[in-house]
């Protein structure tokens, strides 16, 4: 399989680019204020600062470096991603994936991985991908972390997962999908590429699997990156995954890992035939 024209795994550029861009934008704001007065300068300043918040709060934003949100495939294959593990649901989800011939990337939290290393090894042994989803999953404040804490979250998760599997993750998913300028340096340092999504069902908070899957179907398309979770507090994560995989079967969708598009045959998943079902 030939590699895509644009590399999928893209680490952020040097962070100096972001800071140079910010300084230049504020110089433009100051010039407008000086030449045209506050009526032009104030709106320019507000817009420039709103763009910084938009870059942090919109998961698909590329303001703070590349963010992969879709794979370049034309057939019915998607990248299934599962956040927040490992958990008490991991073993059941692995069995479901096996039953449907599906592959997924598990974005794991470092501290949870350290508490359940056997599950991390089981994910890798069954041919699934493992990504970095921070060390402690600070969901409320990840978007606003400063440089030291951000580095600790990214580097800490990376070290734990590398120590368990022997391989450093290549992919990173920001907590709640939100990044900020301080994610750039540690991602670049550890060779991590940030992954967003294009289809989600809000399964971490929605307890009804049918609602979750219906939401995902609305934006399901070839190359979609599908966001799912495990270990949700409502206790229905396994049920939601089971229903989603059955719908993939019925709609003729298969799964793949991005490494398959980069020429690594070990990461290719068997396409799911239309109408297939779990035994």
Short mmCIF file of C-alpha atoms in Angstrom, two decimals:
data_model
loop_
_atom_site.label_atom_id
_atom_site.label_comp_id
_atom_site.label_asym_id
_atom_site.label_seq_id
_atom_site.Cartn_x
_atom_site.Cartn_y
_atom_site.Cartn_z
CA UNK A 1 0.00 0.00 0.00
CA UNK A 2 1.45 3.33 -1.00
CA UNK A 3 1.95 6.06 1.53
CA UNK A 4 -0.41 9.07 1.43
CA UNK A 5 0.86 12.20 -0.32
CA UNK A 6 0.64 14.16 2.92
CA UNK A 7 2.21 12.43 5.95
CA UNK A 8 -0.40 11.48 8.54
CA UNK A 9 2.03 11.55 11.45
CA UNK A 10 3.03 15.21 11.71
CA UNK A 11 4.75 16.58 14.80
CA UNK A 12 4.25 20.28 15.51
CA UNK A 13 6.67 22.83 14.08
CA UNK A 14 9.08 24.61 16.40
CA UNK A 15 7.06 26.56 19.01
CA UNK A 16 8.87 29.76 18.13
CA UNK A 17 6.54 30.03 15.13
CA UNK A 18 3.53 30.33 17.39
CA UNK A 19 5.12 32.98 19.58
CA UNK A 20 6.40 34.95 16.60
CA UNK A 21 2.90 34.89 15.13
CA UNK A 22 1.40 36.06 18.41
CA UNK A 23 3.89 38.93 18.77
CA UNK A 24 3.28 40.02 15.18
CA UNK A 25 -0.49 39.95 15.67
CA UNK A 26 -0.22 42.15 18.74
CA UNK A 27 2.07 44.55 16.89
CA UNK A 28 -0.62 44.87 14.22
CA UNK A 29 -3.23 45.51 16.92
CA UNK A 30 -1.04 48.20 18.49
CA UNK A 31 -0.47 49.83 15.10
CA UNK A 32 -4.20 49.92 14.36
CA UNK A 33 -4.86 51.43 17.78
CA UNK A 34 -2.16 54.06 17.24
CA UNK A 35 -3.20 55.02 13.71
CA UNK A 36 -6.98 54.59 13.79
CA UNK A 37 -7.83 54.88 17.48
CA UNK A 38 -9.64 52.58 19.83
CA UNK A 39 -12.61 52.05 17.50
CA UNK A 40 -10.35 49.97 15.26
CA UNK A 41 -7.80 48.83 17.84
CA UNK A 42 -10.21 47.45 20.42
CA UNK A 43 -12.11 45.12 18.03
CA UNK A 44 -8.80 43.96 16.57
CA UNK A 45 -7.47 43.15 20.03
CA UNK A 46 -10.65 41.26 20.99
CA UNK A 47 -10.59 39.25 17.76
CA UNK A 48 -6.91 38.40 18.17
CA UNK A 49 -7.48 37.12 21.69
CA UNK A 50 -10.65 35.23 20.77
CA UNK A 51 -8.68 33.40 18.10
CA UNK A 52 -6.28 32.17 20.79
CA UNK A 53 -9.17 30.77 22.84
CA UNK A 54 -10.72 29.24 19.73
CA UNK A 55 -7.43 27.51 19.01
CA UNK A 56 -7.46 25.99 22.49
CA UNK A 57 -11.13 25.05 22.77
CA UNK A 58 -11.87 23.73 19.25
CA UNK A 59 -10.44 20.19 19.00
CA UNK A 60 -9.93 20.33 15.22
CA UNK A 61 -8.10 23.67 15.34
CA UNK A 62 -4.60 23.67 13.85
CA UNK A 63 -3.58 26.96 15.40
CA UNK A 64 -1.27 25.17 17.83
CA UNK A 65 0.10 22.60 15.44
CA UNK A 66 -1.26 19.87 13.15
CA UNK A 67 -4.34 17.95 14.29
CA UNK A 68 -5.40 14.90 12.30
CA UNK A 69 -9.20 14.65 12.05
CA UNK A 70 -9.72 12.40 9.01
CA UNK A 71 -7.86 9.72 7.08
CA UNK A 72 -7.38 10.00 3.31
CA UNK A 73 -9.33 6.92 2.21
CA UNK A 74 -12.17 6.71 -0.29
CA UNK A 75 -13.66 3.37 0.74
CA UNK A 76 -15.73 2.53 3.79
CA UNK A 77 -13.00 2.34 6.39
CA UNK A 78 -12.68 4.42 9.54
CA UNK A 79 -10.18 4.86 12.35
CA UNK A 80 -11.85 3.77 15.59
CA UNK A 81 -10.31 5.47 18.63
CA UNK A 82 -11.13 4.71 22.27
CA UNK A 83 -10.21 7.16 25.02
CA UNK A 84 -9.73 7.12 28.80
CA UNK A 85 -8.58 3.57 29.48
CA UNK A 86 -7.51 1.16 30.52
CA UNK A 87 -10.56 0.38 32.60
CA UNK A 88 -12.79 -2.42 33.76
CA UNK A 89 -14.32 -2.34 30.27
CA UNK A 90 -11.10 -2.97 28.35
CA UNK A 91 -11.19 -6.77 28.28
CA UNK A 92 -14.81 -6.87 27.10
CA UNK A 93 -14.12 -4.26 24.41
CA UNK A 94 -11.12 -6.25 23.18
CA UNK A 95 -13.32 -9.32 22.85
CA UNK A 96 -15.89 -7.32 20.89
CA UNK A 97 -13.24 -5.97 18.54
CA UNK A 98 -11.92 -9.48 17.94
CA UNK A 99 -15.42 -10.79 17.27
CA UNK A 100 -15.99 -8.14 14.61
CA UNK A 101 -12.51 -8.30 13.08
CA UNK A 102 -12.00 -4.65 14.01
CA UNK A 103 -8.92 -2.71 15.05
CA UNK A 104 -8.77 0.41 17.21
CA UNK A 105 -6.29 2.76 18.80
CA UNK A 106 -6.66 3.05 22.56
CA UNK A 107 -5.67 6.48 23.89
CA UNK A 108 -4.60 5.56 27.41
CA UNK A 109 -4.15 7.63 30.57
CA UNK A 110 -0.73 7.06 32.11
CA UNK A 111 -1.80 6.63 35.72
CA UNK A 112 -4.57 4.21 34.74
CA UNK A 113 -2.15 2.27 32.57
CA UNK A 114 0.30 1.99 35.45
CA UNK A 115 -2.48 0.53 37.60
CA UNK A 116 -3.50 -2.04 34.92
CA UNK A 117 -0.36 -2.88 32.91
CA UNK A 118 -1.66 -6.32 31.90
CA UNK A 119 -4.54 -4.69 30.03
CA UNK A 120 -2.12 -2.39 28.21
CA UNK A 121 -0.08 -5.39 27.11
CA UNK A 122 -3.26 -7.18 26.04
CA UNK A 123 -4.22 -4.24 23.81
CA UNK A 124 -0.84 -4.35 22.10
CA UNK A 125 -0.78 -8.15 21.87
CA UNK A 126 -4.10 -8.19 20.02
CA UNK A 127 -2.76 -5.84 17.36
CA UNK A 128 -4.37 -2.59 18.41
CA UNK A 129 -2.71 0.80 18.61
CA UNK A 130 -1.82 2.65 21.79
CA UNK A 131 -1.80 6.42 22.05
CA UNK A 132 -0.90 8.91 24.78
CA UNK A 133 -3.87 10.58 26.49
CA UNK A 134 -1.91 12.40 29.24
CA UNK A 135 -0.65 11.20 32.56
CA UNK A 136 -3.55 12.08 34.88
CA UNK A 137 -6.39 13.26 32.57
CA UNK A 138 -7.06 16.70 34.13
CA UNK A 139 -10.26 17.20 32.14
CA UNK A 140 -11.32 20.52 33.65
CA UNK A 141 -8.06 22.40 33.24
CA UNK A 142 -6.01 20.70 30.56
CA UNK A 143 -6.70 23.48 28.06
CA UNK A 144 -5.29 26.05 30.50
CA UNK A 145 -2.22 24.21 31.81
CA UNK A 146 1.05 26.11 31.92
CA UNK A 147 4.28 24.90 30.33
CA UNK A 148 5.63 22.87 33.28
CA UNK A 149 2.40 21.03 34.04
CA UNK A 150 1.68 20.44 30.36
CA UNK A 151 5.12 18.92 29.89
CA UNK A 152 4.57 16.68 32.92
CA UNK A 153 1.24 15.44 31.57
CA UNK A 154 2.56 14.60 28.11
CA UNK A 155 6.00 13.32 29.12
CA UNK A 156 4.62 11.38 32.08
CA UNK A 157 2.04 9.53 30.01
CA UNK A 158 4.65 8.81 27.36
CA UNK A 159 7.13 7.38 29.86
CA UNK A 160 4.58 5.10 31.51
CA UNK A 161 3.26 3.67 28.24
CA UNK A 162 6.74 3.20 26.83
CA UNK A 163 7.79 1.44 30.00
CA UNK A 164 4.90 -1.02 29.80
CA UNK A 165 4.96 -1.84 26.09
CA UNK A 166 8.59 -1.13 25.21
CA UNK A 167 7.44 1.19 22.42
CA UNK A 168 6.79 4.95 22.70
CA UNK A 169 3.35 6.00 21.41
CA UNK A 170 3.31 8.01 18.17
CA UNK A 171 -0.13 9.58 18.62
CA UNK A 172 -1.48 11.97 21.23
CA UNK A 173 -5.02 12.98 22.00
CA UNK A 174 -5.45 16.08 24.10
CA UNK A 175 -7.72 15.76 27.10
CA UNK A 176 -11.24 16.74 25.96
CA UNK A 177 -9.50 17.45 22.65
CA UNK A 178 -8.27 20.84 23.81
CA UNK A 179 -4.71 22.04 23.22
CA UNK A 180 -2.88 25.28 23.96
CA UNK A 181 0.47 26.84 22.98
CA UNK A 182 2.28 24.82 25.64
CA UNK A 183 1.37 21.46 24.07
CA UNK A 184 3.62 22.17 21.10
CA UNK A 185 7.08 21.80 22.68
CA UNK A 186 6.51 18.46 24.50
CA UNK A 187 4.70 16.95 21.51
CA UNK A 188 7.62 17.92 19.30
CA UNK A 189 10.14 16.66 21.86
CA UNK A 190 8.51 13.21 22.04
CA UNK A 191 7.69 12.91 18.33
CA UNK A 192 3.96 12.89 18.96
CA UNK A 193 1.26 13.78 16.43
CA UNK A 194 -2.04 15.16 17.76
CA UNK A 195 -5.24 13.35 16.80
CA UNK A 196 -8.70 14.93 16.83
CA UNK A 197 -11.87 13.30 15.40
CA UNK A 198 -14.65 13.78 12.88
CA UNK A 199 -17.41 11.56 14.31
CA UNK A 200 -18.48 11.31 17.94
CA UNK A 201 -21.54 10.30 19.93
CA UNK A 202 -20.76 11.90 23.32
CA UNK A 203 -20.74 8.40 24.77
CA UNK A 204 -18.78 9.51 27.83
CA UNK A 205 -21.88 11.31 29.10
CA UNK A 206 -24.82 9.85 27.11
CA UNK A 207 -26.00 6.56 28.67
CA UNK A 208 -28.19 5.40 25.78
CA UNK A 209 -26.19 3.43 23.20
CA UNK A 210 -28.79 4.02 20.46
CA UNK A 211 -28.45 7.78 20.89
CA UNK A 212 -24.67 7.55 20.81
CA UNK A 213 -24.57 5.47 17.64
CA UNK A 214 -27.19 7.61 15.92
CA UNK A 215 -25.05 10.70 16.50
CA UNK A 216 -21.98 8.97 15.10
CA UNK A 217 -23.85 7.84 11.99
CA UNK A 218 -24.75 11.43 11.13
CA UNK A 219 -21.11 12.26 10.40
CA UNK A 220 -19.84 8.80 9.48
CA UNK A 221 -17.97 8.81 6.18
CA UNK A 222 -14.96 7.10 4.60
CA UNK A 223 -11.84 8.04 6.53
CA UNK A 224 -13.71 9.28 9.58
CA UNK A 225 -11.91 9.25 12.91
CA UNK A 226 -14.50 7.94 15.35
CA UNK A 227 -14.25 8.93 19.01
CA UNK A 228 -15.44 6.47 21.66
CA UNK A 229 -14.69 6.04 25.37
CA UNK A 230 -14.38 3.26 27.89
CA UNK A 231 -15.06 3.19 31.60
CA UNK A 232 -17.75 5.88 31.51
CA UNK A 233 -19.49 6.53 34.80
CA UNK A 234 -22.90 5.49 33.46
CA UNK A 235 -21.60 1.95 32.91
CA UNK A 236 -22.81 1.56 29.29
CA UNK A 237 -19.52 1.86 27.38
CA UNK A 238 -19.41 -1.81 26.40
CA UNK A 239 -23.04 -1.74 25.26
CA UNK A 240 -22.39 1.34 23.13
CA UNK A 241 -19.33 -0.26 21.55
CA UNK A 242 -21.25 -3.46 20.81
CA UNK A 243 -24.02 -1.53 19.06
CA UNK A 244 -21.56 0.62 17.12
CA UNK A 245 -19.69 -2.41 15.80
CA UNK A 246 -22.97 -4.05 14.75
CA UNK A 247 -23.90 -0.87 12.87
CA UNK A 248 -20.49 -0.82 11.19
CA UNK A 249 -21.22 -4.36 10.02
CA UNK A 250 -24.68 -3.46 8.75
CA UNK A 251 -23.45 -0.36 6.92
CA UNK A 252 -20.48 -2.15 5.39
CA UNK A 253 -17.82 -0.18 7.28
CA UNK A 254 -14.46 -1.63 8.21
CA UNK A 255 -11.71 -0.27 10.42
CA UNK A 256 -8.05 0.46 9.90
CA UNK A 257 -5.16 1.94 11.79
CA UNK A 258 -3.32 4.89 10.22
CA UNK A 259 -0.10 2.91 10.11
CA UNK A 260 -1.70 0.82 7.34
CA UNK A 261 -1.74 3.93 5.16
CA UNK A 262 1.90 4.55 5.99
CA UNK A 263 2.92 1.18 4.60
CA UNK A 264 3.00 -0.96 7.77
CA UNK A 265 1.17 -4.21 6.89
CA UNK A 266 1.12 -5.28 10.55
CA UNK A 267 -1.48 -2.61 11.29
CA UNK A 268 -3.99 -3.45 8.56
CA UNK A 269 -7.40 -4.50 9.78
CA UNK A 270 -9.71 -6.90 7.98
CA UNK A 271 -12.53 -4.90 6.33
CA UNK A 272 -15.91 -5.77 7.82
CA UNK A 273 -18.26 -7.26 5.27
CA UNK A 274 -21.74 -5.81 4.98
CA UNK A 275 -24.18 -7.79 7.02
CA UNK A 276 -21.49 -9.49 9.14
CA UNK A 277 -22.21 -10.03 12.79
CA UNK A 278 -20.50 -11.19 15.89
CA UNK A 279 -20.77 -14.88 16.72
#
